CSV table of C-alpha atoms and ligand atoms in Angstrom, one decimal:
chain,number,residue,atom,x,y,z
A,176,MET,CA,42.5,245.2,108.0
A,177,LEU,CA,43.5,247.2,104.9
A,178,GLU,CA,44.0,250.4,107.1
A,179,PRO,CA,47.0,248.3,109.1
A,180,LEU,CA,48.3,247.4,106.0
A,181,LEU,CA,47.9,250.8,104.5
A,182,PHE,CA,50.5,251.5,108.1
A,183,GLU,CA,52.7,249.4,107.0
A,184,VAL,CA,53.0,249.9,103.6
A,185,LEU,CA,53.7,253.5,104.4
A,186,LEU,CA,56.3,253.5,106.6
A,187,LEU,CA,58.6,250.8,104.1
A,188,LEU,CA,57.6,253.8,101.5
A,189,VAL,CA,59.2,256.5,104.0
A,190,SER,CA,62.5,254.3,104.5
A,191,LEU,CA,62.5,253.6,100.9
A,192,ALA,CA,61.8,257.1,100.2
A,193,LEU,CA,64.8,257.8,102.7
A,194,ALA,CA,67.4,255.5,101.8
A,195,LEU,CA,67.1,257.2,98.1
A,196,LEU,CA,67.2,261.0,100.1
A,197,LEU,CA,70.1,260.5,101.6
A,198,PRO,CA,72.3,259.7,99.4
A,199,TRP,CA,71.5,262.8,98.0
A,200,LEU,CA,72.4,264.6,100.9
A,201,GLY,CA,75.9,263.9,100.3
A,202,LEU,CA,75.7,260.4,102.1
A,203,ASP,CA,77.3,257.0,101.0
A,204,PRO,CA,74.3,255.0,99.4
A,205,ALA,CA,75.3,252.0,101.9
A,206,PRO,CA,75.7,253.8,105.5
A,207,ALA,CA,72.9,255.1,103.8
A,208,VAL,CA,70.4,252.4,103.1
A,209,LEU,CA,71.5,251.0,106.3
A,210,LEU,CA,70.2,254.1,108.0
A,211,ALA,CA,67.3,254.9,106.5
A,212,ILE,CA,66.0,250.7,106.8
A,213,LEU,CA,67.3,250.8,110.2
A,214,PRO,CA,63.9,252.0,112.5
A,215,TYR,CA,61.6,250.1,110.2
A,216,LEU,CA,63.1,246.8,111.3
A,217,GLY,CA,64.2,248.2,114.9
A,218,ARG,CA,60.3,248.8,115.2
A,219,ASN,CA,59.7,244.7,113.8
A,220,LEU,CA,61.8,243.8,116.0
A,221,TYR,CA,61.0,245.5,119.2
A,222,TYR,CA,57.2,244.4,118.5
A,223,LEU,CA,58.0,240.6,118.3
A,224,GLY,CA,60.2,240.6,121.0
A,225,HIS,CA,57.6,242.2,123.3
A,226,LEU,CA,55.3,240.6,122.1
A,227,THR,CA,57.6,237.2,122.8
A,228,LEU,CA,58.1,238.2,126.6
A,229,LEU,CA,54.5,238.9,127.2
A,230,ILE,CA,53.2,235.6,126.0
A,231,ARG,CA,56.2,233.6,127.5
A,232,ARG,CA,55.7,235.8,130.8
A,233,ARG,CA,51.6,234.9,130.4
A,234,TYR,CA,51.0,239.0,130.7
A,235,ARG,CA,47.7,240.1,130.3
A,236,MET,CA,47.2,242.6,126.7
A,237,ALA,CA,45.8,245.2,127.7
A,238,PRO,CA,45.7,248.1,125.3
A,239,PRO,CA,47.8,251.1,124.1
A,240,PHE,CA,47.9,248.3,121.2
A,241,PRO,CA,50.3,249.9,118.0
A,242,HIS,CA,49.5,250.8,114.9
A,243,GLY,CA,49.5,248.7,111.9
A,244,LEU,CA,49.5,245.0,111.5
A,245,TRP,CA,51.3,244.2,115.3
A,246,GLY,CA,48.3,246.2,116.6
A,247,VAL,CA,46.4,243.1,114.9
A,248,ILE,CA,48.2,240.9,116.1
A,249,TYR,CA,48.7,242.1,120.2
A,250,ARG,CA,44.6,242.4,120.0
A,251,SER,CA,43.9,238.7,118.2
A,252,VAL,CA,46.4,237.4,121.1
A,253,ALA,CA,44.1,240.3,124.1
A,254,GLN,CA,41.2,238.7,123.2
A,255,HIS,CA,42.3,235.2,122.6
A,256,GLN,CA,43.7,235.2,126.1
A,257,GLN,CA,40.2,237.0,127.1
A,258,SER,CA,38.4,233.8,125.8
A,259,GLY,CA,40.6,231.7,127.7
A,260,ARG,CA,40.6,233.0,130.9
A,261,LYS,CA,36.3,233.2,130.3
A,262,ARG,CA,36.9,229.6,129.5
A,263,ARG,CA,39.0,228.6,132.1
A,264,LYS,CA,36.7,230.7,135.6
A,265,ARG,CA,34.2,228.7,133.7
A,266,GLN,CA,35.7,225.6,133.8
A,267,VAL,CA,36.6,225.7,137.0
A,268,ARG,CA,33.1,226.9,138.8
A,269,PHE,CA,31.5,223.8,137.0
A,270,ILE,CA,34.5,221.9,139.1
A,271,ARG,CA,33.6,223.9,142.0
A,272,ARG,CA,29.3,223.4,141.6
A,273,PHE,CA,30.9,219.3,140.6
A,274,ARG,CA,32.4,219.0,143.7
A,275,GLU,CA,29.5,220.7,145.9
A,276,ALA,CA,27.0,218.3,144.4
A,277,ALA,CA,29.2,215.4,144.7
A,278,ILE,CA,29.7,216.2,149.0
A,279,SER,CA,25.7,216.7,149.4
A,280,VAL,CA,24.8,213.4,147.6
A,281,PRO,CA,23.4,211.4,149.9
A,282,ASP,CA,25.1,208.0,148.3
A,283,ALA,CA,28.6,207.2,148.8
A,284,LEU,CA,30.6,208.1,146.0
A,285,VAL,CA,34.7,206.5,145.2
A,286,ILE,CA,37.0,206.7,142.5
A,287,LEU,CA,39.0,204.8,142.1
A,288,ASP,CA,42.0,203.9,140.0
A,289,ARG,CA,43.1,201.8,136.5
A,290,HIS,CA,44.9,200.0,139.4
A,291,ARG,CA,41.7,199.6,141.5
A,292,ARG,CA,43.1,202.2,144.4
A,293,ILE,CA,41.2,205.1,146.2
A,294,GLU,CA,41.4,208.5,144.6
A,295,TRP,CA,38.7,210.0,146.2
A,296,ALA,CA,35.8,209.8,148.2
A,297,ASN,CA,33.3,212.1,149.2
A,298,PRO,CA,32.1,212.7,152.6
A,299,MET,CA,29.3,210.2,152.8
A,300,ALA,CA,31.8,207.3,151.7
A,301,ALA,CA,33.2,207.6,155.1
A,302,GLU,CA,29.7,206.6,156.4
A,303,LEU,CA,28.5,204.4,154.5
A,304,MET,CA,31.9,202.4,153.2
A,305,ASN,CA,34.8,203.5,155.4
A,306,VAL,CA,36.1,205.3,153.7
A,307,HIS,CA,37.9,208.5,154.9
A,308,TRP,CA,39.8,211.0,152.1
A,309,PRO,CA,42.6,212.0,151.5
A,310,ARG,CA,43.3,209.4,154.5
A,311,ASP,CA,42.8,205.8,152.5
A,312,GLU,CA,43.8,207.6,149.2
A,313,GLY,CA,46.2,205.5,147.3
A,314,SER,CA,44.7,202.1,149.3
A,315,TYR,CA,42.6,199.1,148.0
A,316,LEU,CA,39.5,199.5,148.0
A,317,THR,CA,39.1,195.7,149.3
A,318,GLU,CA,41.5,196.3,152.0
A,319,ILE,CA,38.5,198.6,153.7
A,320,LEU,CA,35.6,197.4,152.6
A,321,HIS,CA,35.8,193.8,153.3
A,322,HIS,CA,33.3,191.0,151.4
A,323,ASP,CA,33.9,187.8,149.0
A,324,LEU,CA,32.6,189.1,146.3
A,325,LEU,CA,34.1,192.2,145.7
A,326,GLY,CA,37.6,191.8,144.1
A,327,GLU,CA,36.6,189.9,141.8
A,328,PHE,CA,33.3,192.3,140.6
A,329,LEU,CA,36.3,195.1,140.6
A,330,VAL,CA,37.8,193.7,138.0
A,331,ALA,CA,34.8,192.8,135.8
A,332,ASP,CA,33.6,194.1,132.9
A,333,GLU,CA,30.4,193.2,133.0
A,334,TYR,CA,28.3,195.8,136.0
A,335,LEU,CA,24.5,194.9,135.6
A,336,ARG,CA,24.0,194.3,138.9
A,337,SER,CA,24.8,195.3,142.7
A,338,LEU,CA,26.2,194.0,145.1
A,339,GLU,CA,24.7,193.3,148.7
A,340,LEU,CA,26.7,194.0,151.3
A,341,ALA,CA,26.5,195.0,155.0
A,342,PRO,CA,30.4,196.7,156.0
A,343,GLU,CA,32.2,194.9,159.1
A,344,HIS,CA,32.1,198.6,160.8
A,345,ASN,CA,28.4,198.4,160.5
A,346,ARG,CA,27.0,195.7,160.5
A,347,ALA,CA,23.8,197.0,161.4
A,348,ILE,CA,23.5,198.3,158.3
A,349,THR,CA,22.4,197.5,154.5
A,350,LEU,CA,24.7,198.6,151.2
A,351,SER,CA,23.7,198.0,147.7
A,352,VAL,CA,27.2,199.0,145.6
A,353,ARG,CA,27.7,199.8,142.3
A,354,ILE,CA,30.5,200.4,139.9
A,355,THR,CA,30.9,201.8,136.9
A,356,PRO,CA,34.1,201.6,134.3
A,357,PHE,CA,34.1,205.3,133.5
A,358,GLY,CA,37.3,207.6,132.1
A,359,GLU,CA,39.9,206.6,129.3
A,360,ARG,CA,39.6,203.5,127.7
A,361,LYS,CA,37.2,203.3,130.9
A,362,ARG,CA,39.8,201.9,133.0
A,363,GLN,CA,38.2,204.0,136.1
A,364,ARG,CA,36.1,203.0,138.6
A,365,LEU,CA,32.7,205.3,139.8
A,366,VAL,CA,31.8,203.0,143.2
A,367,VAL,CA,28.8,204.2,144.2
A,368,SER,CA,26.7,202.2,147.6
A,369,ARG,CA,23.4,203.1,148.7
A,370,ASP,CA,21.9,202.8,152.3
A,371,ILE,CA,19.0,199.9,151.7
A,372,THR,CA,18.8,199.5,155.1
A,373,LYS,CA,14.9,199.9,155.1
A,374,VAL,CA,14.4,198.5,151.8
A,375,PHE,CA,16.4,195.2,152.8
A,376,HIS,CA,14.3,195.0,156.0
A,377,LEU,CA,10.5,195.6,154.6
A,378,ASN,CA,11.9,193.0,151.3
A,379,LEU,CA,13.3,190.6,155.1
A,380,ILE,CA,9.3,191.0,156.3
A,381,ARG,CA,7.1,190.7,152.7
A,382,ARG,CA,9.0,188.0,151.8
A,383,ASP,CA,9.2,185.9,155.6
A,384,PHE,CA,5.2,187.1,155.7
A,385,VAL,CA,4.7,185.3,152.2
A,386,ALA,CA,6.1,182.3,152.9
A,387,ASN,CA,4.5,181.7,156.5
A,388,ALA,CA,1.2,183.0,155.0
A,389,SER,CA,1.5,180.8,152.1
A,390,HIS,CA,2.9,177.9,154.5
A,391,GLU,CA,-0.4,178.3,157.5
A,392,LEU,CA,-2.2,178.0,154.0
A,393,ARG,CA,-1.3,174.6,152.8
A,394,THR,CA,-2.8,172.7,155.2
A,395,PRO,CA,-6.3,173.8,155.6
A,396,LEU,CA,-6.5,174.6,151.4
A,397,THR,CA,-4.9,170.3,151.7
A,398,VAL,CA,-8.0,169.2,154.5
A,399,ILE,CA,-10.8,171.5,152.9
A,400,SER,CA,-10.1,169.6,149.4
A,401,GLY,CA,-10.4,166.1,151.0
A,402,PHE,CA,-13.7,167.0,152.6
A,403,LEU,CA,-14.8,167.7,149.8
A,404,GLU,CA,-12.9,164.9,147.3
A,405,ASN,CA,-14.5,163.1,149.5
A,406,LEU,CA,-18.0,164.5,149.5
A,407,MET,CA,-18.2,164.8,145.8
A,408,ASP,CA,-17.3,160.6,146.0
A,409,SER,CA,-19.8,159.9,148.3
A,410,PRO,CA,-23.5,158.5,146.7
A,411,ARG,CA,-25.1,160.4,149.6
A,412,THR,CA,-24.5,163.7,148.0
A,413,PRO,CA,-27.2,164.9,146.9
A,414,GLU,CA,-26.9,165.9,142.4
A,415,HIS,CA,-27.8,169.6,143.0
A,416,HIS,CA,-25.0,169.8,145.3
A,417,ARG,CA,-22.2,168.2,142.6
A,418,ARG,CA,-21.6,171.2,140.7
A,419,PRO,CA,-21.5,173.4,143.7
A,420,LEU,CA,-18.6,171.0,144.7
A,421,GLN,CA,-16.8,170.7,142.1
A,422,LEU,CA,-16.2,174.3,141.7
A,423,MET,CA,-15.5,174.7,144.8
A,424,SER,CA,-13.3,172.0,144.4
A,425,SER,CA,-11.2,173.4,141.3
A,426,GLN,CA,-11.0,176.9,143.1
A,427,ALA,CA,-9.6,175.1,146.5
A,428,GLU,CA,-7.0,173.6,143.7
A,429,ARG,CA,-6.3,176.9,142.2
A,430,MET,CA,-5.7,178.4,145.6
A,431,ARG,CA,-3.1,175.4,146.5
A,432,SER,CA,-1.0,175.7,143.2
A,433,ILE,CA,-1.1,179.8,143.9
A,434,VAL,CA,0.4,178.6,147.5
A,435,GLU,CA,2.3,175.8,146.5
A,436,ASP,CA,3.9,179.0,143.5
A,437,LEU,CA,4.3,181.4,146.4
A,438,LEU,CA,6.6,178.8,148.7
A,439,THR,CA,8.7,178.1,145.4
A,440,LEU,CA,9.5,182.2,144.0
A,441,SER,CA,10.0,181.6,148.4
A,442,ARG,CA,12.3,178.9,148.4
A,443,LEU,CA,14.1,181.7,145.7
A,444,GLU,CA,14.7,184.1,147.4
A,445,MET,CA,15.4,183.0,150.3
A,446,GLU,CA,18.3,180.1,149.6
A,447,ASP,CA,21.5,180.5,148.6
A,448,ALA,CA,21.9,181.0,144.4
A,449,ALA,CA,25.1,178.3,144.8
A,450,THR,CA,24.1,175.6,146.5
A,451,GLN,CA,22.7,172.1,145.2
A,452,SER,CA,24.4,173.4,141.7
A,453,GLU,CA,25.4,169.9,139.4
A,454,PRO,CA,25.2,169.1,136.1
A,455,VAL,CA,21.3,169.2,135.3
A,456,ASP,CA,20.8,166.9,131.9
A,457,VAL,CA,18.5,169.0,130.3
A,458,PRO,CA,17.5,167.3,127.7
A,459,GLU,CA,16.4,164.0,129.4
A,460,THR,CA,14.4,167.6,131.0
A,461,LEU,CA,12.6,168.7,128.8
A,462,ARG,CA,12.0,165.0,127.4
A,463,LEU,CA,9.9,164.4,130.8
A,464,ILE,CA,7.9,167.9,130.5
A,465,LEU,CA,7.6,167.5,127.0
A,466,ASP,CA,5.7,164.4,127.5
A,467,GLU,CA,4.0,165.3,130.1
A,468,ALA,CA,2.9,168.6,128.2
A,469,ARG,CA,1.6,165.8,125.1
A,470,LEU,CA,-0.4,163.8,128.1
A,471,LEU,CA,-2.2,167.1,129.3
A,472,ASP,CA,-2.6,169.3,125.8
A,473,ALA,CA,-6.4,169.2,124.8
A,474,GLY,CA,-5.9,172.0,122.6
A,475,GLY,CA,-4.2,169.3,120.0
A,476,HIS,CA,-0.8,171.9,119.5
A,477,GLU,CA,1.6,170.9,117.3
A,478,LEU,CA,5.1,170.9,119.3
A,479,THR,CA,8.4,171.1,116.9
A,480,VAL,CA,11.1,169.8,119.2
A,481,ASP,CA,15.1,170.7,118.3
A,482,ILE,CA,16.7,170.1,121.2
A,483,ALA,CA,21.4,169.3,121.4
A,484,PRO,CA,21.0,165.5,122.8
A,485,ASP,CA,24.5,166.7,124.5
A,486,LEU,CA,24.3,169.4,125.5
A,487,LEU,CA,24.0,169.6,129.5
A,488,LEU,CA,23.7,173.2,131.8
A,489,GLN,CA,25.6,173.3,135.3
A,490,GLY,CA,22.6,174.4,137.6
A,491,ASN,CA,19.9,173.9,139.8
A,492,ARG,CA,18.6,170.5,138.8
A,493,LEU,CA,14.5,171.4,140.5
A,494,GLU,CA,15.1,175.1,139.5
A,495,LEU,CA,15.6,174.5,135.9
A,496,ARG,CA,12.8,172.4,135.6
A,497,SER,CA,10.3,174.3,136.8
A,498,ALA,CA,11.5,177.7,135.1
A,499,LEU,CA,12.6,175.2,131.2
A,500,SER,CA,7.9,173.1,132.2
A,501,ASN,CA,6.2,177.2,133.0
A,502,LEU,CA,7.8,178.1,129.5
A,503,VAL,CA,6.5,175.3,128.0
A,504,PHE,CA,3.5,174.9,129.8
A,505,ASN,CA,2.6,178.7,129.2
A,506,ALA,CA,2.8,178.5,125.2
A,507,ILE,CA,0.3,176.0,125.7
A,508,GLN,CA,-2.1,177.1,128.0
A,509,HIS,CA,-1.8,180.8,126.7
A,510,THR,CA,-1.9,179.5,122.9
A,511,PRO,CA,-5.2,178.6,120.6
A,512,SER,CA,-5.6,175.0,120.1
A,513,GLU,CA,-3.5,173.8,117.7
A,514,SER,CA,-1.1,176.2,117.6
A,515,ARG,CA,2.4,175.3,116.8
A,516,ILE,CA,5.3,175.6,119.2
A,517,TRP,CA,9.3,175.5,118.7
A,518,ILE,CA,11.2,174.1,121.2
A,519,THR,CA,14.8,174.8,121.5
A,520,TRP,CA,17.9,174.0,123.2
A,521,ARG,CA,21.4,174.9,121.8
A,522,GLU,CA,24.8,176.2,122.4
A,523,ASP,CA,25.8,179.4,119.8
A,524,GLU,CA,29.0,181.2,120.3
A,525,ASP,CA,27.3,183.5,123.2
A,526,GLY,CA,26.6,180.2,125.0
A,527,PRO,CA,23.4,177.6,126.1
A,528,LEU,CA,20.0,179.1,125.3
A,529,PHE,CA,16.8,177.6,125.3
A,530,ALA,CA,13.8,179.1,123.4
A,531,VAL,CA,10.0,178.6,123.0
A,532,LYS,CA,8.2,179.9,120.3
A,533,ASP,CA,5.0,180.1,118.9
A,534,ASN,CA,2.6,181.7,116.7
A,535,GLY,CA,-0.5,182.4,118.9
A,536,GLU,CA,-2.5,185.6,118.9
A,537,GLY,CA,1.2,187.0,120.7
A,538,ILE,CA,1.0,190.1,123.3
A,539,ALA,CA,1.2,193.7,123.1
A,540,ARG,CA,3.9,195.7,123.3
A,541,GLU,CA,2.7,197.7,126.6
A,542,HIS,CA,2.5,194.4,128.7
A,543,VAL,CA,6.0,192.2,127.3
A,544,PRO,CA,7.7,194.3,130.2
A,545,ARG,CA,5.3,193.7,132.6
A,546,LEU,CA,5.3,189.7,132.1
A,547,THR,CA,7.8,188.8,134.5
A,548,GLU,CA,5.8,191.2,137.7
A,549,ARG,CA,3.8,188.4,140.4
A,550,PHE,CA,0.3,188.0,139.2
A,551,TYR,CA,0.9,189.8,136.2
A,552,ARG,CA,-1.4,188.7,133.9
A,553,VAL,CA,-2.5,189.8,129.9
A,554,ASP,CA,-5.7,188.8,130.4
A,555,LYS,CA,-6.6,188.0,133.6
A,556,ALA,CA,-10.5,186.4,133.7
A,557,ARG,CA,-8.8,184.0,130.6
A,558,SER,CA,-6.0,183.1,132.3
A,559,ARG,CA,-7.7,182.2,135.6
A,560,THR,CA,-10.0,179.9,134.4
A,561,SER,CA,-7.3,178.1,131.9
A,562,GLY,CA,-5.2,177.4,135.7
A,563,GLY,CA,-2.7,180.0,135.7
A,564,THR,CA,-1.2,181.2,139.3
A,565,GLY,CA,0.4,184.3,137.5
A,566,LEU,CA,3.6,183.8,138.6
A,567,GLY,CA,5.1,181.4,136.3
A,568,LEU,CA,7.4,184.5,134.5
A,569,ALA,CA,8.0,185.7,138.1
A,570,ILE,CA,9.8,182.0,138.6
A,571,VAL,CA,11.2,182.0,135.9
A,572,LYS,CA,12.8,185.2,135.9
A,573,HIS,CA,14.0,184.1,139.8
A,574,VAL,CA,16.1,181.0,139.0
A,575,LEU,CA,17.4,183.0,135.7
A,576,ASN,CA,19.1,185.4,137.7
A,577,ARG,CA,20.2,182.9,140.1
A,578,HIS,CA,22.2,181.2,137.3
A,579,ASP,CA,23.5,184.5,135.6
A,580,ALA,CA,21.2,184.1,132.9
A,581,ARG,CA,18.9,186.0,131.1
A,582,LEU,CA,15.0,186.1,130.1
A,583,THR,CA,14.2,188.0,126.8
A,584,ILE,CA,10.9,188.1,125.5
A,585,GLU,CA,9.2,189.1,121.9
A,586,SER,CA,6.2,189.0,121.1
A,587,GLU,CA,4.2,190.4,117.8
A,588,PRO,CA,0.5,190.6,118.3
A,589,GLY,CA,-1.2,188.5,115.9
A,590,GLN,CA,2.2,186.7,115.2
A,591,GLY,CA,3.6,184.9,118.4
A,592,SER,CA,5.6,185.3,121.1
A,593,THR,CA,9.1,183.7,121.6
A,594,PHE,CA,10.1,183.2,125.6
A,595,THR,CA,14.4,182.5,125.3
A,596,CYS,CA,17.1,182.0,127.9
A,597,ARG,CA,20.2,182.4,127.3
A,598,PHE,CA,22.7,181.3,129.7
A,599,PRO,CA,26.6,181.9,130.3
A,600,ALA,CA,28.8,180.2,128.3
A,601,SER,CA,30.3,178.8,131.0
A,602,THR,CA,27.5,176.7,132.2
A,603,GLY,CA,27.6,174.3,129.1
A,604,LEU,CA,28.7,171.6,128.8
A,605,GLU,CA,29.3,168.3,127.3
A,606,ARG,CA,27.5,165.8,127.8
A,607,SER,CA,30.6,162.8,127.5
A,608,GLU,CA,32.4,164.7,130.0
A,609,HIS,CA,29.9,164.1,133.3
A,610,HIS,CA,27.7,161.5,132.2
A,611,PRO,CA,28.8,158.5,129.6
A,612,ARG,CA,25.8,158.5,127.1
A,613,ASP,CA,26.6,154.6,127.4
A,614,LEU,CA,25.8,154.8,131.3
A,615,PRO,CA,22.5,154.6,132.2
A,616,VAL,CA,21.0,158.0,134.0
A,617,PRO,CA,20.7,157.5,137.7
A,618,MET,CA,17.4,157.8,138.9
A,619,PRO,CA,16.4,159.8,142.1
A,620,SER,CA,15.5,157.2,144.8
A,621,SER,CA,11.7,157.6,145.5
B,970,ADP,P1,0.3,182.1,134.4
B,970,ADP,O1,0.1,181.1,135.5
B,970,ADP,O2,-1.2,183.2,134.1
B,970,ADP,O3,0.6,181.3,133.4
B,970,ADP,P2,2.7,183.6,133.8
B,970,ADP,O4,3.6,184.6,134.5
B,970,ADP,O5,3.2,182.3,133.4
B,970,ADP,O6,1.3,183.1,134.8
B,970,ADP,O7,2.3,184.5,132.7
B,970,ADP,C1,1.7,185.8,133.2
B,970,ADP,C2,1.0,185.8,131.7
B,970,ADP,O8,2.4,186.0,130.2
B,970,ADP,C3,-0.1,185.6,131.5
B,970,ADP,O9,-1.1,185.3,132.1
B,970,ADP,C4,-0.5,185.4,129.5
B,970,ADP,O10,-1.0,186.3,130.0
B,970,ADP,C5,1.3,185.5,129.2
B,970,ADP,N1,2.1,184.8,128.4
B,970,ADP,C6,2.9,183.8,129.3
B,970,ADP,N2,3.5,183.2,128.3
B,970,ADP,C7,2.7,184.0,127.3
B,970,ADP,C8,2.1,183.0,125.6
B,970,ADP,N3,3.3,181.7,125.4
B,970,ADP,N4,1.2,183.8,125.0
B,970,ADP,C9,0.6,184.6,125.5
B,970,ADP,N5,0.6,184.5,126.5
B,970,ADP,C10,1.3,184.4,127.5
């Protein structure tokens, strides 16, 4: 840096020396100064103009560079241009690779602009969703892919769930459609569709198999239970046969519970969630569940209840009853005698919530995420002896899913557990709106 500066100073000094020398040779001082300074100014003007031209026309700066400070400026601009070129090349390469990757993914990808119009789609989108790019650029996705819920799904802000549909152009396939907001202020949408035909069919086969097997087992089990009961009641049964008969009867009863729970799960999977939605009197349902719980509780648990008396819920009465009672009975079954249990039904700013908290032994962290799996039990032997089927929380999860609700489980070994069901705010109802309190609640006909 010092050398170019010295070079510029030297040029200036030479010009000044010339300005002093020329009057001494007989020239007038004013033209002498002008004559001496002019080459110096001309040089600066030339390089300034040249630099502007090079930059404006985006010419590539290449050596040889001028001497002095201008050389430093030219060199810096050249370096800057070079790094910019490298960056652009890298970007182009990256975009090309990204497009190649997007083209070769086996899923359909569609990018929608902020008005939900098609901006780009990969080739798989043509096969799976009938979206051909660039032909369909600018069209609305809902014009090509028809589904009752798709429009609603696209404008929603929360995309936790996927949508399963059979596209019109090929009814033989089943797609799982997921939507992710992205881009500036998350106004664009990335639609990803996967072909889940095989999984869907396997699931159907599994579901039908479980439903049919459970259904077929129901009658023989009822017959076996009936005969076992007759044998136990008969005075002619030898005394030493009674204990084995009792064991057989309790195991048959356990099998019957498992079959009933499996049938409940099958029904939950098969039926349309929207059917039989009505205002459910949750306080009344909880009163019945708690009466039953107090009656069956042999362990002297202490129940503390905090129930909003006028808070009802839009949903399926039988399903909700099954979910709530599973959580209450679990707290009784899976905690030691005389444990405390808190049952809450109230509404906060996020919507209605039902919680069952206990101060039992709690559940180790590694088990918590798996509790809603079918037949998953923390302590298998103890759960079996306490009459558990291992399907209760799977039923709870299914029921909540069908009500757009969420189950959260918090548990600390040695401290106890809290099972919380959070329902969407829109499903909470005031009693006065639907069941005036002074009117008797209609009893179901038998
Ligand atoms: P089960 O028929 O065994 O109760 P669930 O699906 O209802 O089946 O529960 C799964 C497992 O979760 C239970 O076996 C038990 O180990 C555990 N569990 C459920 N609720 C509680 C609770 N309140 N405290 C401790 N463990 C629990």
